[in-house]
């Protein structure tokens, strides 16, 4: 950052537009260099692009909302003195042992396999220190992650890789995965480079295959069946732990309503920005709706059924900051879940590996090839040498610090709005900066009373 | 043998009793299509269910034996780990789905997607099986004494499917394979264990062509760079 006045190419979402070209060169808006590069890539390889990370295109986000803060008509709370609760409890109605979280930020499901054992350990350490949960993923539960996570959510996925009733009984909650924001309607993927002997064994697959997991559950086909499936799961674990249902943000009103009907204690709604370990780029960028549009629809379903704040809503997809946490909760979520940001916190895309990113034809901050297994930061890999670069204890400390910041930032905003508990935030505390955000979030455009599409 | 009458006892009470018993035999009467009957059993007990059951009977079964005298609905013995589950009647969809081990015997017919995503379980079906049986089957053996409906073994991995009767069609990447001595031995063992009679030489074996295991990736640029020309 030597000279702030120089153009800084490739540092923002519209990087290509910022590059200064000679006046006689005109880049096509339609066939811009990204489109040209992709056509050339497809012509060379004959295979669609598979990558990690989430949607990279410009989308309406929670940044398009602002808090109004307290003023004449309501008073704020003192930032350092007055209490502002951040705890939430999931499943108190139906589970003998509800999940009690100290902060409303959980670590999303990411499998051992997609992540190294050290990365899973770092996530477990950081989350446990902050009194929140981690989640298994499409590949079963490892003893290491159970050991390092004080609260562990066990995912129940279409593939049922490594699904084991003993692990189910060890879980603090069960999350039935119907879909994921990065790919609603798609199954998991893990490329051959990452199907090592241990990963293959856990998933009962031949070593080195390109795993394409099932996209539908094998033994239920709709919400009525799922209701019975949840009865079975509760019977197997003796009604001890809560059951979540995770859906990709597609039709959040109906998906949430049907999840409630199926008997979920919590619904996880994952917006299209949500990260993934490996998915077709065309899926990541073109299926699903943004998180800001999904939360209010899910909340409306919960309200229509009279279970808002009783059946919990966990929002995910693109949550980066305490502001995102507070806004998601103000829109009506009870908690958020983070994937990509947690990986960045423990060291993903670390500039100290810049030269190695360059060798892979990319840069720190741009690297997205979680599927490739050659992660310079040692996080999304099964290569022992690379994996050893991540110290799980230091990674855990970094994650704990980051979660602390998210939580305190969210509290700061809640106090500014005069709330003694973060879940007291409400849409009334928000205004939108764009017409799109106003319509999607169903809060007024700033300075007006206008909510596009509202009927009264 | 203790008898538990599901007309008098709740499902929770029944499963609690079965899940906490360490030995013994139990007879369950009046199941009347109840769901998740005898799910999650984890000790060496014998359970006999007199009548039809609903979804997920003996789900995630781990140890001991469960016998259903009647029919079963979706997901019989889904994700079974070991032990035995037997049913004298027919099973609807997804019998033995994702099972990791143990033995499932369906004396009648099994519906669609029997043995879907199976991961090591052995399944023996006395009658016919429905469409997409053995879909994405990863490991284990599926024996069918009757006929198989369309798309048998679609996208199968390393599981073996043995069929005695007619096959409507094979799913993608599923092919007929030679019967080896090992295959005959496995088949013999499973037929004996199931108590169903058939001659092993009447069966054909199906498995993976392994054409879907890896993506086909071209790289014309690399070919040109390395060889100065590319194949056509
Ligand atoms: C490396 C990686 C692996 C993932 N694996 C799974 C998985 O196994 N199951 C699942 O439901 N979601 C998986 N996800 C999605 C996350 O659970 C979560 O929905 C998403 O990361 C949230 O969006 P964010 O990354 O913007 O925070 C994965 C995400 C990443 C980045």
XYZ file of C-alpha atoms in Angstrom, chain B residues 31-215:
185
model
C -47.390 -53.242 15.456
C -50.124 -52.086 13.009
C -47.686 -50.349 10.708
C -45.962 -48.306 13.409
C -42.776 -46.495 12.358
C -39.267 -46.924 13.761
C -40.167 -50.135 15.572
C -37.049 -51.698 17.128
C -34.820 -48.903 15.795
C -31.319 -48.462 17.175
C -30.892 -51.854 18.857
C -27.428 -52.393 20.234
C -27.370 -55.591 22.270
C -27.609 -59.275 21.602
C -31.366 -59.721 21.882
C -33.925 -61.423 19.670
C -36.992 -59.504 18.635
C -39.982 -60.932 16.796
C -42.611 -58.593 15.461
C -46.001 -60.113 14.744
C -47.511 -58.107 11.957
C -46.771 -55.310 9.526
C -44.443 -52.439 10.345
C -44.107 -48.923 8.931
C -40.993 -46.978 7.990
C -37.489 -47.606 9.325
C -38.143 -50.802 11.212
C -34.836 -51.909 12.799
C -33.219 -48.698 11.557
C -29.458 -48.496 12.239
C -29.571 -51.973 13.719
C -26.286 -52.913 15.396
C -26.461 -56.219 17.235
C -28.937 -59.057 17.694
C -31.776 -60.141 15.447
C -35.112 -58.686 14.421
C -37.730 -60.748 12.583
C -40.876 -59.230 11.133
C -43.760 -61.589 10.436
C -45.479 -59.445 7.858
C -44.628 -56.619 5.491
C -42.436 -53.582 6.056
C -42.594 -50.111 4.611
C -39.755 -47.803 3.526
C -36.233 -48.091 4.879
C -36.301 -51.504 6.548
C -32.986 -51.914 8.442
C -31.613 -48.712 6.930
C -27.945 -48.213 7.766
C -27.710 -51.588 9.513
C -24.220 -52.078 10.997
C -24.278 -55.787 11.907
C -26.677 -58.416 13.220
C -29.648 -59.775 11.279
C -32.985 -58.381 10.163
C -35.452 -60.725 8.497
C -38.910 -60.144 7.127
C -41.295 -62.850 5.970
C -43.328 -60.573 3.709
C -42.512 -57.781 1.282
C -40.496 -54.628 1.887
C -41.256 -51.373 0.085
C -38.644 -48.777 -0.909
C -35.015 -48.602 0.164
C -34.735 -51.827 2.138
C -31.256 -52.104 3.641
C -30.353 -48.609 2.401
C -26.783 -47.509 3.216
C -26.223 -50.599 5.411
C -22.631 -50.958 6.576
C -22.716 -54.602 7.629
C -24.905 -57.443 8.877
C -27.555 -59.381 6.978
C -30.991 -58.327 5.745
C -33.307 -61.042 4.448
C -36.515 -60.151 2.630
C -38.376 -63.398 2.003
C -40.917 -61.716 -0.292
C -40.316 -58.932 -2.792
C -38.441 -55.684 -2.254
C -39.491 -52.413 -3.864
C -37.503 -49.668 -5.510
C -33.941 -48.781 -4.516
C -33.311 -51.852 -2.416
C -29.710 -51.650 -1.168
C -29.288 -48.035 -2.293
C -25.850 -46.690 -1.286
C -25.146 -49.920 0.599
C -21.744 -49.869 2.294
C -20.981 -53.457 3.206
C -24.291 -55.047 4.199
C -25.437 -58.359 2.713
C -29.017 -58.391 1.452
C -30.916 -61.446 0.246
C -34.301 -61.024 -1.428
C -36.403 -64.136 -2.044
C -38.639 -62.516 -4.661
C -38.229 -59.638 -7.092
C -36.666 -56.212 -6.626
C -37.908 -52.832 -7.866
C -36.266 -50.250 -10.063
C -32.897 -48.719 -9.244
C -32.000 -51.518 -6.899
C -28.379 -51.163 -5.831
C -28.239 -47.496 -6.887
C -24.776 -46.166 -5.958
C -24.108 -49.363 -3.992
C -20.609 -49.019 -2.533
C -19.806 -52.375 -0.941
C -21.428 -55.629 0.151
C -23.520 -58.234 -1.622
C -27.094 -58.116 -2.840
C -28.692 -61.426 -3.810
C -31.980 -61.512 -5.709
C -33.698 -64.846 -6.259
C -36.376 -63.351 -8.521
C -36.307 -60.650 -11.205
C -34.848 -57.149 -11.178
C -36.697 -54.097 -12.516
C -35.163 -51.272 -14.568
C -31.808 -49.609 -13.951
C -30.286 -52.269 -11.756
C -27.022 -51.168 -10.126
C -27.012 -47.666 -11.549
C -23.710 -45.891 -10.709
C -22.600 -48.859 -8.623
C -19.175 -48.897 -6.951
C -17.606 -52.065 -5.532
C -20.728 -53.928 -4.399
C -21.773 -57.196 -6.030
C -25.295 -57.880 -7.202
C -26.337 -61.490 -7.884
C -29.591 -62.054 -9.751
C -31.245 -65.357 -10.585
C -34.196 -64.130 -12.647
C -34.726 -61.713 -15.496
C -33.272 -58.236 -15.630
C -35.300 -55.434 -17.148
C -32.269 -53.197 -17.705
C -28.947 -52.271 -16.182
C -28.310 -48.740 -14.945
C -25.373 -46.631 -16.090
C -21.931 -48.061 -15.453
C -23.355 -51.416 -14.310
C -22.157 -54.471 -16.242
C -22.345 -58.213 -15.993
C -19.222 -59.771 -14.511
C -17.810 -63.255 -14.382
C -18.694 -65.457 -11.389
C -15.426 -66.285 -9.630
C -14.894 -69.057 -7.082
C -14.974 -66.405 -4.386
C -18.321 -65.162 -5.681
C -19.759 -68.681 -5.620
C -18.549 -69.111 -2.052
C -20.101 -65.824 -0.924
C -23.363 -66.677 -2.646
C -23.444 -70.119 -1.062
C -22.824 -68.627 2.370
C -25.548 -66.003 1.964
C -28.115 -68.458 0.643
C -27.443 -70.722 3.586
C -27.642 -67.843 6.054
C -30.892 -66.642 4.532
C -32.505 -70.062 4.628
C -33.733 -69.542 1.066
C -33.017 -72.258 -1.460
C -31.546 -71.781 -4.905
C -28.649 -73.198 -6.906
C -25.649 -70.881 -7.059
C -25.022 -71.681 -10.723
C -28.337 -70.086 -11.636
C -27.122 -66.598 -10.711
C -25.446 -63.911 -12.766
C -23.227 -61.279 -11.192
C -23.312 -57.530 -11.823
C -20.899 -54.836 -10.764
C -19.214 -51.624 -11.771
C -17.627 -50.908 -15.145
C -15.715 -48.220 -13.193
C -16.169 -45.737 -16.002
C -17.688 -43.127 -13.692
C -14.990 -43.273 -11.025
C -13.060 -40.302 -12.350
C -13.935 -37.289 -14.449
